[in-house]
PDB file of C-alpha atoms and ligand atoms in Angstrom:
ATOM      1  CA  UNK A   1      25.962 -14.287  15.731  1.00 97.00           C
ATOM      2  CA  UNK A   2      25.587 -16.168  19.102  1.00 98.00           C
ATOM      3  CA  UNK A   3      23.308 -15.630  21.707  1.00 98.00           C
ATOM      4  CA  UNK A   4      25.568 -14.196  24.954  1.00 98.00           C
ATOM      5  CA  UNK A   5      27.074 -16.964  26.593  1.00 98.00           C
ATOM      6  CA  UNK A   6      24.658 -19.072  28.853  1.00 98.00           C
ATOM      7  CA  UNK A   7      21.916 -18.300  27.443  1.00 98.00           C
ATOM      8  CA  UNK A   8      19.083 -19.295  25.285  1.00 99.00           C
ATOM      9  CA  UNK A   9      16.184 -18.202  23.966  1.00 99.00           C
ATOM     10  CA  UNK A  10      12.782 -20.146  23.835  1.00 99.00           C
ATOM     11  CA  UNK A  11      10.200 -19.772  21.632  1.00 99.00           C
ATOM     12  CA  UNK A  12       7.070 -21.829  21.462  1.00 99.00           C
ATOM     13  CA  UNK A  13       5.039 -21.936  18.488  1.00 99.00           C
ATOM     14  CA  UNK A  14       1.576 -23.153  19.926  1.00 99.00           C
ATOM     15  CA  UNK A  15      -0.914 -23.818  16.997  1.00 98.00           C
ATOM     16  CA  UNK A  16       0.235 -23.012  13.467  1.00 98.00           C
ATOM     17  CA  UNK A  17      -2.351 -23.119  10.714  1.00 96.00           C
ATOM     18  CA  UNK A  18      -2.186 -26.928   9.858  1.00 95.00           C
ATOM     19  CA  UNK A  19      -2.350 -29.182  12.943  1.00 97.00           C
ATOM     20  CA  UNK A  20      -5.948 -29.620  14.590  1.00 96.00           C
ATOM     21  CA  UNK A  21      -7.305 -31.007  17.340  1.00 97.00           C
ATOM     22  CA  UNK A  22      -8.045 -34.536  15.267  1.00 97.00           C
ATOM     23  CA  UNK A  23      -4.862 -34.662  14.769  1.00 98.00           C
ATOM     24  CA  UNK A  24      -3.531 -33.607  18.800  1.00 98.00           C
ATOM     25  CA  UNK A  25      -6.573 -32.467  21.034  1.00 98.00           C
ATOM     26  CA  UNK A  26      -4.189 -30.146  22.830  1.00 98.00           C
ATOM     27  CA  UNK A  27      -3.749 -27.694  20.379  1.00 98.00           C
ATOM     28  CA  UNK A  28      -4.981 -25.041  21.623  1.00 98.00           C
ATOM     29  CA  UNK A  29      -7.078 -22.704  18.875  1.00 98.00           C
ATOM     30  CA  UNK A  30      -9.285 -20.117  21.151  1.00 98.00           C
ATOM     31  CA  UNK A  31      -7.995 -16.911  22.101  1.00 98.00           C
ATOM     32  CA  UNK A  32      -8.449 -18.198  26.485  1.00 98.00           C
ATOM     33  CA  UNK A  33      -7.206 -21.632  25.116  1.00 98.00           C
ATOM     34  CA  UNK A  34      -4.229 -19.996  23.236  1.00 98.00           C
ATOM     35  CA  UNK A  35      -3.887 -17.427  26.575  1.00 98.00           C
ATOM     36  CA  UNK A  36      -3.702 -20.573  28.620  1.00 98.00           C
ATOM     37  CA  UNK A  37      -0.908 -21.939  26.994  1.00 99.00           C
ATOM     38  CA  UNK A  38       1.019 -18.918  26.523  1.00 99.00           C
ATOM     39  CA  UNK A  39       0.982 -18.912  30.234  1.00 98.00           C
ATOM     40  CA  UNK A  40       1.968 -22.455  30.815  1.00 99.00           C
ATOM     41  CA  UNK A  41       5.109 -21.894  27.856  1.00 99.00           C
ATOM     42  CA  UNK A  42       6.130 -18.823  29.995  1.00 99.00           C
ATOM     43  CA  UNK A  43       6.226 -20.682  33.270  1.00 99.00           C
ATOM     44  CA  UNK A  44       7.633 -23.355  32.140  1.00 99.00           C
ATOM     45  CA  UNK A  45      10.771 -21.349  30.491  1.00 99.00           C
ATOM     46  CA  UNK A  46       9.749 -19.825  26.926  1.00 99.00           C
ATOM     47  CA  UNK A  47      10.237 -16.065  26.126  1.00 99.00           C
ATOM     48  CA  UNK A  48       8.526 -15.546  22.913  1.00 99.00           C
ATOM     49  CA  UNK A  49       5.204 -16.980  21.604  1.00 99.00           C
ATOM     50  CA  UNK A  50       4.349 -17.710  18.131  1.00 99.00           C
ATOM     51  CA  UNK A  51       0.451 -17.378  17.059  1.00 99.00           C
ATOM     52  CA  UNK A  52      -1.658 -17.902  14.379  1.00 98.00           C
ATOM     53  CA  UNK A  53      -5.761 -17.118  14.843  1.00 98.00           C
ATOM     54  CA  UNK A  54      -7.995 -19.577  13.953  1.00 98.00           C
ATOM     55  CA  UNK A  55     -11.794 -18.990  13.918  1.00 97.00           C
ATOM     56  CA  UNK A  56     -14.831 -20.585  15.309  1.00 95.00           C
ATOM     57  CA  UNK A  57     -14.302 -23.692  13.033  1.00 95.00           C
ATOM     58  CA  UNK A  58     -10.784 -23.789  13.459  1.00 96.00           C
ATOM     59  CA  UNK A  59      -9.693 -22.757  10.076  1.00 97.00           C
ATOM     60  CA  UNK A  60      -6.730 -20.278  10.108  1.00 98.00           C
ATOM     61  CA  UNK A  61      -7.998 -16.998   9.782  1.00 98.00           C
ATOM     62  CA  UNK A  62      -6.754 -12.999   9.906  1.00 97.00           C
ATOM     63  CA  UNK A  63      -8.843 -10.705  11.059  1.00 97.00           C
ATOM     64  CA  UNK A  64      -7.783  -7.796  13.200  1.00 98.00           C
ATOM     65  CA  UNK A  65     -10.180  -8.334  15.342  1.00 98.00           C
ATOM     66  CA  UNK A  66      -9.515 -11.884  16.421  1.00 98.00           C
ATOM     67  CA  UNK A  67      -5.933 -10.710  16.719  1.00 98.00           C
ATOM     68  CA  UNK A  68      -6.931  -8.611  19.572  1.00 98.00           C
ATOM     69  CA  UNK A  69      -8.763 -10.673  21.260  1.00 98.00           C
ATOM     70  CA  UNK A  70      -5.742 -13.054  21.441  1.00 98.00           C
ATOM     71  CA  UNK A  71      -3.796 -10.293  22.294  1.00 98.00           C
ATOM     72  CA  UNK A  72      -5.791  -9.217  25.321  1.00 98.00           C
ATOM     73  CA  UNK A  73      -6.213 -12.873  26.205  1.00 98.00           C
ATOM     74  CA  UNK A  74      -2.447 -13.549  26.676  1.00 98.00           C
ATOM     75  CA  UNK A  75      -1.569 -10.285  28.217  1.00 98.00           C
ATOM     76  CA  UNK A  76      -4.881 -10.531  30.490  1.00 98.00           C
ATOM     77  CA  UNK A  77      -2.804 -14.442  31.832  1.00 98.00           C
ATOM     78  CA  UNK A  78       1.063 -13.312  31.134  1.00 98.00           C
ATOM     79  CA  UNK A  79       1.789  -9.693  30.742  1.00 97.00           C
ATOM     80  CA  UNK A  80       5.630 -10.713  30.407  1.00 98.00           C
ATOM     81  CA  UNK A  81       5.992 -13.123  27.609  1.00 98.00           C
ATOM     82  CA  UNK A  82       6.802 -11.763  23.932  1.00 98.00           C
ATOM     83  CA  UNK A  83       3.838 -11.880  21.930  1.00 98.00           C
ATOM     84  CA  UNK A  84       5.044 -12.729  17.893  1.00 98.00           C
ATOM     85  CA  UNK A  85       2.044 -12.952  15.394  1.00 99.00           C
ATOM     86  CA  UNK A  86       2.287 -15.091  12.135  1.00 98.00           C
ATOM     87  CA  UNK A  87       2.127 -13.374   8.889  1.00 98.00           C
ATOM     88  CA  UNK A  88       2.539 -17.019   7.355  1.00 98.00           C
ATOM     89  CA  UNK A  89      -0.986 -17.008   7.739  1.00 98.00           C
ATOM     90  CA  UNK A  90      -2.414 -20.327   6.573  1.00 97.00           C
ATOM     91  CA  UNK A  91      -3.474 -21.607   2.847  1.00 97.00           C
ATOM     92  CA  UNK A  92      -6.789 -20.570   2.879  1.00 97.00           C
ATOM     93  CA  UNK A  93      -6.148 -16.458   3.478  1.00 98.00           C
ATOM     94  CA  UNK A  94      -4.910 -13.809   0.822  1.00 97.00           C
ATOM     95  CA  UNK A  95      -1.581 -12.178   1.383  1.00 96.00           C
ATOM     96  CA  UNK A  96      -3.549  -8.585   2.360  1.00 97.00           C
ATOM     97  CA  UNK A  97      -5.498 -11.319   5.309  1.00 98.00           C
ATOM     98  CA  UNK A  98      -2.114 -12.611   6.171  1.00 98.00           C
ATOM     99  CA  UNK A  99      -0.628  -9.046   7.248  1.00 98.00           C
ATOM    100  CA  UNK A 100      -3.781  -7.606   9.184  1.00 98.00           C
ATOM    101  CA  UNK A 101      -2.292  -8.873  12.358  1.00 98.00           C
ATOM    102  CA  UNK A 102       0.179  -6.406  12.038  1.00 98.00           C
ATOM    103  CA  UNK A 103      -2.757  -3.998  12.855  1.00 98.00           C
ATOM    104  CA  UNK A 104      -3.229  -5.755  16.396  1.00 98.00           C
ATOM    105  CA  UNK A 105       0.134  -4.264  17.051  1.00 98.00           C
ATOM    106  CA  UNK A 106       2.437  -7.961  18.425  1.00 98.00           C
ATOM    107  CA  UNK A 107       6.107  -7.171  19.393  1.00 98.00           C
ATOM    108  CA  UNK A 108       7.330  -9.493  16.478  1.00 98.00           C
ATOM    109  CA  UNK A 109       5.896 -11.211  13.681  1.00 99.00           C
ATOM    110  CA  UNK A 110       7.119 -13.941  11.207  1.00 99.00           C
ATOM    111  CA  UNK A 111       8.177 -12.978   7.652  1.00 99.00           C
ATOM    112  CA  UNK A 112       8.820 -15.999   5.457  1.00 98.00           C
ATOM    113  CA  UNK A 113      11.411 -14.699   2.870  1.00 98.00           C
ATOM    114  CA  UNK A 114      10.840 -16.669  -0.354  1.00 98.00           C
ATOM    115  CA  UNK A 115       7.938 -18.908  -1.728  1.00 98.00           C
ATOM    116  CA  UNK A 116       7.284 -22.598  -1.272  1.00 98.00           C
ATOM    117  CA  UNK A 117       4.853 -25.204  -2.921  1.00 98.00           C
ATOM    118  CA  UNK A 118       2.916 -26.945  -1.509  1.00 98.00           C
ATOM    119  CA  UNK A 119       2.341 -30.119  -2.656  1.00 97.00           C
ATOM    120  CA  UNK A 120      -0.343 -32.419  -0.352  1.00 95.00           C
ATOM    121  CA  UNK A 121      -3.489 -31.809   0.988  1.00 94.00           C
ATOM    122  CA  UNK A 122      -6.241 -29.970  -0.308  1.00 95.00           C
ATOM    123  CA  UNK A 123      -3.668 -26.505  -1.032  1.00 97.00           C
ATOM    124  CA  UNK A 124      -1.321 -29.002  -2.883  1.00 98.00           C
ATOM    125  CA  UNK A 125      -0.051 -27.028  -5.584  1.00 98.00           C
ATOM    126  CA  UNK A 126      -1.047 -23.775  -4.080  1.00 97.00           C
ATOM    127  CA  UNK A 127       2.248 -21.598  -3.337  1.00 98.00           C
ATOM    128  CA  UNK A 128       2.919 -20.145  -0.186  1.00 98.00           C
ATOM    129  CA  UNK A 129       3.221 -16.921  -1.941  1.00 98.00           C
ATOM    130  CA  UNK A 130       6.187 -14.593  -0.510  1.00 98.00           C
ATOM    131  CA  UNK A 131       7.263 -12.475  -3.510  1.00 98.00           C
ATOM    132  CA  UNK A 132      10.397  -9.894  -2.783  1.00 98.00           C
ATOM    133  CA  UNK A 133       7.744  -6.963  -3.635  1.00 98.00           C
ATOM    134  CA  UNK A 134       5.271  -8.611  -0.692  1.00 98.00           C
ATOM    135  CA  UNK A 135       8.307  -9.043   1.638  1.00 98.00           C
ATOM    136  CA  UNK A 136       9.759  -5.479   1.337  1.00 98.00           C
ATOM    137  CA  UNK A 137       6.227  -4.073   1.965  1.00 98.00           C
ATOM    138  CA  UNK A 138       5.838  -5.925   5.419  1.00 98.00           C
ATOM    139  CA  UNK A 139       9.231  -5.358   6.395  1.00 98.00           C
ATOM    140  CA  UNK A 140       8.717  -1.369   5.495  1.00 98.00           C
ATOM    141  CA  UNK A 141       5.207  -1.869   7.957  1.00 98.00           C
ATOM    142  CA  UNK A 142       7.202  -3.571  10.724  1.00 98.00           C
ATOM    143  CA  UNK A 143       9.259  -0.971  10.446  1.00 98.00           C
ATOM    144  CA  UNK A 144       7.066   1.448  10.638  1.00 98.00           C
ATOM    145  CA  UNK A 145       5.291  -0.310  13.865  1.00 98.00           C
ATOM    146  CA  UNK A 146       8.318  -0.863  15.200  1.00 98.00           C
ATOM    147  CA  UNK A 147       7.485  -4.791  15.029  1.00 98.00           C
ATOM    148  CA  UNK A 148      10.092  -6.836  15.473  1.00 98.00           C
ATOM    149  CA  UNK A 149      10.225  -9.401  12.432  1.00 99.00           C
ATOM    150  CA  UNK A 150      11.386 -13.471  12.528  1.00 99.00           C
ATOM    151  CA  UNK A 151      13.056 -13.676   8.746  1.00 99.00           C
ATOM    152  CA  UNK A 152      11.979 -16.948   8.641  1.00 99.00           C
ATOM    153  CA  UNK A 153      14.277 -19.039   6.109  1.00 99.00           C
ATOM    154  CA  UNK A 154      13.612 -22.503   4.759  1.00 99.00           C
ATOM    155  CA  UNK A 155      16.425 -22.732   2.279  1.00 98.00           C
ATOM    156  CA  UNK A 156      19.486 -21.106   1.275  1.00 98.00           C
ATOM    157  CA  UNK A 157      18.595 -19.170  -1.283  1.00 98.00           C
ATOM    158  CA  UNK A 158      16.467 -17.140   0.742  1.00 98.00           C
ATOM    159  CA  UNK A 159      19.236 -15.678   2.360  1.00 98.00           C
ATOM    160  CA  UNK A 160      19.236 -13.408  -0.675  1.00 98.00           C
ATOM    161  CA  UNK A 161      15.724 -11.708   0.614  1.00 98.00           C
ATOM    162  CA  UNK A 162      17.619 -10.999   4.310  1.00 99.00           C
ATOM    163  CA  UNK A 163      20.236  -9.478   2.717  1.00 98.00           C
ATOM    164  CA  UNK A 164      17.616  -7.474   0.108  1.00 99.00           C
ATOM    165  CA  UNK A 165      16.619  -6.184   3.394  1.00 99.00           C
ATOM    166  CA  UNK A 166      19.591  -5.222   5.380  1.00 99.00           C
ATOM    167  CA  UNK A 167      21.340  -3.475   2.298  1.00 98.00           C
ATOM    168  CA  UNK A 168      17.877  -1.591   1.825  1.00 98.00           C
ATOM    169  CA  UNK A 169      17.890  -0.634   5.659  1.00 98.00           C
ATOM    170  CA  UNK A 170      14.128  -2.227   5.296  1.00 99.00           C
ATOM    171  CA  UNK A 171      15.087  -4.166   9.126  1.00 98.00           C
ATOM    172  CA  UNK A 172      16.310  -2.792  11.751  1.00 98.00           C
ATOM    173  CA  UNK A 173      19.792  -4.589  13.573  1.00 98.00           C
ATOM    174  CA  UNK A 174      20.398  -6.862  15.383  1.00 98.00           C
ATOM    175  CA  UNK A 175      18.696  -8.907  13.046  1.00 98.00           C
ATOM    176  CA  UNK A 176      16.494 -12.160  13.650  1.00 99.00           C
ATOM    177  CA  UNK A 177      16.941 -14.853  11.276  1.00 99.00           C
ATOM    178  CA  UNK A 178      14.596 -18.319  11.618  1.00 99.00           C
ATOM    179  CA  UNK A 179      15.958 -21.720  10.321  1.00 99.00           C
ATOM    180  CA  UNK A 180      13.173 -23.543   9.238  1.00 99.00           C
ATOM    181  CA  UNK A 181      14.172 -27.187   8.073  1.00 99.00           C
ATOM    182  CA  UNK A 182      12.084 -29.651   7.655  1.00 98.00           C
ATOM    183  CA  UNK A 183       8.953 -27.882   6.439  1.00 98.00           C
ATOM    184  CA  UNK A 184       7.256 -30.698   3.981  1.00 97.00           C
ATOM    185  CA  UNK A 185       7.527 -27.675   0.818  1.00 98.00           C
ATOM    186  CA  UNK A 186       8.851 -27.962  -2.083  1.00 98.00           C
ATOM    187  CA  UNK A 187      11.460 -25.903  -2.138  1.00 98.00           C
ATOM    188  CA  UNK A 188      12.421 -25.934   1.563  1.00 98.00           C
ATOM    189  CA  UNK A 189      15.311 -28.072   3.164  1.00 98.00           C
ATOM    190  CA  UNK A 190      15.498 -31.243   4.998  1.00 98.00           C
ATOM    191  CA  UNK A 191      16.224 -31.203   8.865  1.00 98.00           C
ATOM    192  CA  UNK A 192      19.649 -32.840   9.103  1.00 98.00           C
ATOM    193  CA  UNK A 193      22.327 -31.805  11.013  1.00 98.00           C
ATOM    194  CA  UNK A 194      24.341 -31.106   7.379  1.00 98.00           C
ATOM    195  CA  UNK A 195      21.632 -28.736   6.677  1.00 98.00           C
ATOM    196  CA  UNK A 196      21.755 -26.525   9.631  1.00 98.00           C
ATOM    197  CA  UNK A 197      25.347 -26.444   9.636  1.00 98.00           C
ATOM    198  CA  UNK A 198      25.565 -25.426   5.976  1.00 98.00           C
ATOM    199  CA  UNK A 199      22.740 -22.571   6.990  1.00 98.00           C
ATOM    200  CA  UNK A 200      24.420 -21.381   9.509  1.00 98.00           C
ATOM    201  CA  UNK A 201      27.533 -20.397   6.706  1.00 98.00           C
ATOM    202  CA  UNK A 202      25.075 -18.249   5.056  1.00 96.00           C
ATOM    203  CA  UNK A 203      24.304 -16.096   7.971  1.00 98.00           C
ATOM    204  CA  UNK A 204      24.547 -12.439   7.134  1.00 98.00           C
ATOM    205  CA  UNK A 205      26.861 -10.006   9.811  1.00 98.00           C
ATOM    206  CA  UNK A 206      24.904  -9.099  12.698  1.00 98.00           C
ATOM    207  CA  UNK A 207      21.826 -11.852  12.686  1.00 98.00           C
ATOM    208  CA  UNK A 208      20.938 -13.867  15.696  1.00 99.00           C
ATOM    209  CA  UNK A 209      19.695 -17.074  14.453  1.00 99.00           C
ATOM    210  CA  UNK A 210      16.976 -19.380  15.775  1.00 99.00           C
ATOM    211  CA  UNK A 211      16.556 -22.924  15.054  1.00 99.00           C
ATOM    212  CA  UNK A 212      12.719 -24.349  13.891  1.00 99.00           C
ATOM    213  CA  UNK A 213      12.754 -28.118  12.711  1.00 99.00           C
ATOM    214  CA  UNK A 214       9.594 -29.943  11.772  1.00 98.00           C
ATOM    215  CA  UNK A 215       8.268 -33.052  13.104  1.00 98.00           C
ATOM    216  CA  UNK A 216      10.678 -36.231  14.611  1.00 98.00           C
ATOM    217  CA  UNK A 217      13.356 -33.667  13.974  1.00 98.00           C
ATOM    218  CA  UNK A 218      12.464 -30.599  16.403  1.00 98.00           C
ATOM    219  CA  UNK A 219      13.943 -31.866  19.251  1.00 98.00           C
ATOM    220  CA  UNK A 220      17.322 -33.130  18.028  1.00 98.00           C
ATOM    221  CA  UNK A 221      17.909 -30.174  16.277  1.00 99.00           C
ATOM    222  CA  UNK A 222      16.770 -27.698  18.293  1.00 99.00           C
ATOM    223  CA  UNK A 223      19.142 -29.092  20.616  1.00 98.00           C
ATOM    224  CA  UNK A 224      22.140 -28.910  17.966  1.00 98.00           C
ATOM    225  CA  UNK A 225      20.917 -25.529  17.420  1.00 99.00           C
ATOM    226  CA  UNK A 226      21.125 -24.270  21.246  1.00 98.00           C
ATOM    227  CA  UNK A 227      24.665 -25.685  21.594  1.00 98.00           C
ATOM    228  CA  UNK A 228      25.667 -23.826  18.324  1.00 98.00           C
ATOM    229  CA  UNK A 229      24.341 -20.368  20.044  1.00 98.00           C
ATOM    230  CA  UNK A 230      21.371 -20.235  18.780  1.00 99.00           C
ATOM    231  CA  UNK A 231      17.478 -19.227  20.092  1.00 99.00           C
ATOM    232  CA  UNK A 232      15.285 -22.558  19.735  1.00 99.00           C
ATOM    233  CA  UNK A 233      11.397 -23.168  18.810  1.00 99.00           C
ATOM    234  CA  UNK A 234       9.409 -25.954  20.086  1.00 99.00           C
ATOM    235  CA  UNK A 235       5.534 -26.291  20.447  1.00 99.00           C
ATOM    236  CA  UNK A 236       2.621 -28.076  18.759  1.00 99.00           C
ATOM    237  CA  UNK A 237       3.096 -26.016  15.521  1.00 98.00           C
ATOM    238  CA  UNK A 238       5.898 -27.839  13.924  1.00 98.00           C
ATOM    239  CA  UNK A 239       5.157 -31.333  15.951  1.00 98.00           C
ATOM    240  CA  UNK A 240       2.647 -32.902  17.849  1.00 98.00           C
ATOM    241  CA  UNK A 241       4.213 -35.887  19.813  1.00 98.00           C
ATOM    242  CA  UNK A 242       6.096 -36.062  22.878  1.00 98.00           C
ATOM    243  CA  UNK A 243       7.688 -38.966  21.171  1.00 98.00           C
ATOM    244  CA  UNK A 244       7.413 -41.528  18.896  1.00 97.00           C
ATOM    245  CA  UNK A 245       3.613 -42.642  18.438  1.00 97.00           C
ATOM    246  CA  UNK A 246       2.923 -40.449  21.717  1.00 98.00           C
ATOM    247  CA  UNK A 247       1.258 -37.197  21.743  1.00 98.00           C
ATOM    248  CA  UNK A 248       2.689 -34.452  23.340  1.00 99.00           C
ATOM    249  CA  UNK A 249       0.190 -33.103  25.895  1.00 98.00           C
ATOM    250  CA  UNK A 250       0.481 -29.505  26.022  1.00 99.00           C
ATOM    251  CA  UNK A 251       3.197 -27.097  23.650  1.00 99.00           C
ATOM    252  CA  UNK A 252       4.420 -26.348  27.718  1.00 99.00           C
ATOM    253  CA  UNK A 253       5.168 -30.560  28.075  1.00 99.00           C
ATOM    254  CA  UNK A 254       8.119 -29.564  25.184  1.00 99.00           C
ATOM    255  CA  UNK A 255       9.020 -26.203  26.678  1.00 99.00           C
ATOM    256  CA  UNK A 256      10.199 -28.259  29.644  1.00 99.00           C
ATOM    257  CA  UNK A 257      12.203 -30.786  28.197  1.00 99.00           C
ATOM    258  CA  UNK A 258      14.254 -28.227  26.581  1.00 99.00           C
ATOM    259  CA  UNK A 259      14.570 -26.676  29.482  1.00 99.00           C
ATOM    260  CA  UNK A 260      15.714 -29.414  31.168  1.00 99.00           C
ATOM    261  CA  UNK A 261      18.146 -30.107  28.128  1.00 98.00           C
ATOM    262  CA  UNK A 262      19.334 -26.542  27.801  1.00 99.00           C
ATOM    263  CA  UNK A 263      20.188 -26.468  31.526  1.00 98.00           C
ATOM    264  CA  UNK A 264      22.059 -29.936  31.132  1.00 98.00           C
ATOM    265  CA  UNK A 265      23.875 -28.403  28.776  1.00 98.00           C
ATOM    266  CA  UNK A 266      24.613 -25.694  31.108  1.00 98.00           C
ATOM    267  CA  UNK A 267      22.190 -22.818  29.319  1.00 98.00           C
ATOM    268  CA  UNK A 268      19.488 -20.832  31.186  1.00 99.00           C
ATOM    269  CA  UNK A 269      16.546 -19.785  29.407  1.00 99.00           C
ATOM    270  CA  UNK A 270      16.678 -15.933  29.301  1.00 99.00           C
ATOM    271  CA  UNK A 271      13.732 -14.298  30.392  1.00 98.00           C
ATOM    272  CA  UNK A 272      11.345 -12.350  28.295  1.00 98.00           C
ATOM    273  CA  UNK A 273      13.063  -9.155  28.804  1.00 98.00           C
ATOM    274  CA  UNK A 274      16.573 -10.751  28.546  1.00 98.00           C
ATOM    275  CA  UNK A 275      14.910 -11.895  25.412  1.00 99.00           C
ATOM    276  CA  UNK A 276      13.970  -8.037  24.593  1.00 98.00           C
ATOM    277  CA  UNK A 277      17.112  -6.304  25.204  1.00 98.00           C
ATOM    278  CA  UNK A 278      19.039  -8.727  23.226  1.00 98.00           C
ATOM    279  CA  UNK A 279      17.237  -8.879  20.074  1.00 98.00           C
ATOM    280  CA  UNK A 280      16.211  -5.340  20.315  1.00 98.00           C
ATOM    281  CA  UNK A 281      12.053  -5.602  20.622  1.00 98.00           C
ATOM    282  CA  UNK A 282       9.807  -3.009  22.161  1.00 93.00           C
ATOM    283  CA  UNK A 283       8.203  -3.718  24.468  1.00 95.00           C
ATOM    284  CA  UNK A 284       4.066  -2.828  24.382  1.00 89.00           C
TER     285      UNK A 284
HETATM  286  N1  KMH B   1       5.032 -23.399   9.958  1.00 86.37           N
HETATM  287  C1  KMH B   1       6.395 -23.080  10.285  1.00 86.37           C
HETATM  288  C2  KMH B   1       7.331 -24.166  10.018  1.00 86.37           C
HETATM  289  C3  KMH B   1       4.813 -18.454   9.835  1.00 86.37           C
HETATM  290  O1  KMH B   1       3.955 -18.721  10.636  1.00 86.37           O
HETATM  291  O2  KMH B   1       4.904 -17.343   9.271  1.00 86.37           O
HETATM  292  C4  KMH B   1       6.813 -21.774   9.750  1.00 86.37           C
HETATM  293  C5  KMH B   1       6.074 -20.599  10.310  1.00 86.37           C
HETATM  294  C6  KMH B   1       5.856 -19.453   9.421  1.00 86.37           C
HETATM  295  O3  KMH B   1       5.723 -20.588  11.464  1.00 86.37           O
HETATM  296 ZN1   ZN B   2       3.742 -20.181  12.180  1.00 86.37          ZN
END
């Protein structure tokens, strides 16, 4: 389903659980760092935020209480933008630490619907574990907390889990469906334009989709995916330059370029409450 006409939706995804500040100083990993940025995203155009907590050393973590204290941090600096917390977690926490930040009550929250490998890095062969059981539990909590989940997909076949979950009423419509391509999983897709296009086929009735591609390949397909429709995500998450062999300086340096592109292209950024009222979040 497409976005109504003229618009698009921005999300910026500012940390993740595997870039760190060797890798791009400007990721920002604090709860007033993480704030900061939220702000500078929602200035600069993006509705929804994506978060994941790290702790004092910078390793992911999921605690309810460092939830909240990202939570007060971003409303305390933007009271307006959508505040979606990760239940992807990162490779070091258990699945019952990955869904405790459904406790500090965010709007939305990710939920990855089918499991990956890893395969580099100290977690290499360590799955990111997303069993059906797991994912009908957190979709039943959502629920519950009338959280708004991101089915994020990285392959076709998990499709199959969204539609587990629409036949068994377990999300609520319209439904919010993340294209993840790119992700360097076994098990997940490449980012080509063939890819997205063939994604986009599988697409249950009544999903809005959003398009997520990982490294060299976020901005030309998040651009594809805007023209198709579609919400976007950009941010230091799912790449760290600006371009090639250049860092990008803050996750609000590629909010603004796809602004600028989206406007080109004759598509204004919706605000956050556009954002709300079309995918259907409450707003807290
Ligand atoms: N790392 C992204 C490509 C999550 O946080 O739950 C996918 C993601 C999932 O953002
Ligand atoms: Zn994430």
């Amino acid at each position: 389903m497409k976005l109504p006409a003229g618009k698009v939706i921005i999300t910026a995804a500012l940390n993740g659980a595997f870039v760190t500040k060797d890798m791009n100083p400007n990721v920002p990993e604090q709860p007033e760092e993480i704030a900061q940025a939220a702000r500078e995203c929602y200035d600069a155009g993006a509705s929804i935020v994506h978060i994941h907590a790290r702790d004092g050393q910078g390793r992911p973590t999921g605690t309810k209480e460092k939830f909240e204290e990202i939570m007060a941090a971003v409303r305390g600096r933007c009271s307006e933008i959508i505040i979606q917390f990760s239940t992807g977690g990162g490779a070091n926490l258990t699945i019952e630490e990955r869904v405790r930040c459904l406790e500090a009550r965010p709007e939305s929250a990710s939920l990855n619907m089918g499991t990956l490998m890893r395969q580099s890095g100290p977690y290499a062969g360590v799955p990111f574990s997303n069993l059906t059981k797991d994912i009908e539990a957190w979709a039943a909590k959502m629920k519950e907390l009338d959280i708004k989940p991101e089915m994020e997909c990285y392959s076709h076949a998990m499709f199959r889990d969204v539609r587990n979950l629409i036949q068994k009423d377990l999300v609520k419509p319209p439904y919010y469906v993340n294209l993840v391509l790119g992700m360097p999983y076994q098990g997940a897709v490449e980012a080509t334009p063939e890819t997205l296009m063939s994604m986009l086929q599988f697409l249950p009735t009544g999903c809005y989709f959003n398009t997520t591609a990982v490294a060299a390949a976020q901005l030309p397909l998040t651009t594809m995916g805007m023209i198709l429709g579609g919400a976007i995500r950009v941010g230091l998450e799912d790449n760290i330059y600006y371009a090639k062999g250049v860092l990008a300086k803050s996750n609000a340096q590629l909010v603004e370029r796809s602004v600028r592109l989206a406007r080109e292209l004759n598509l204004e950024p919706t605000t956050p409450a556009e954002a709300r009222q079309i995918l259907g979040i409450v707003k807290r």
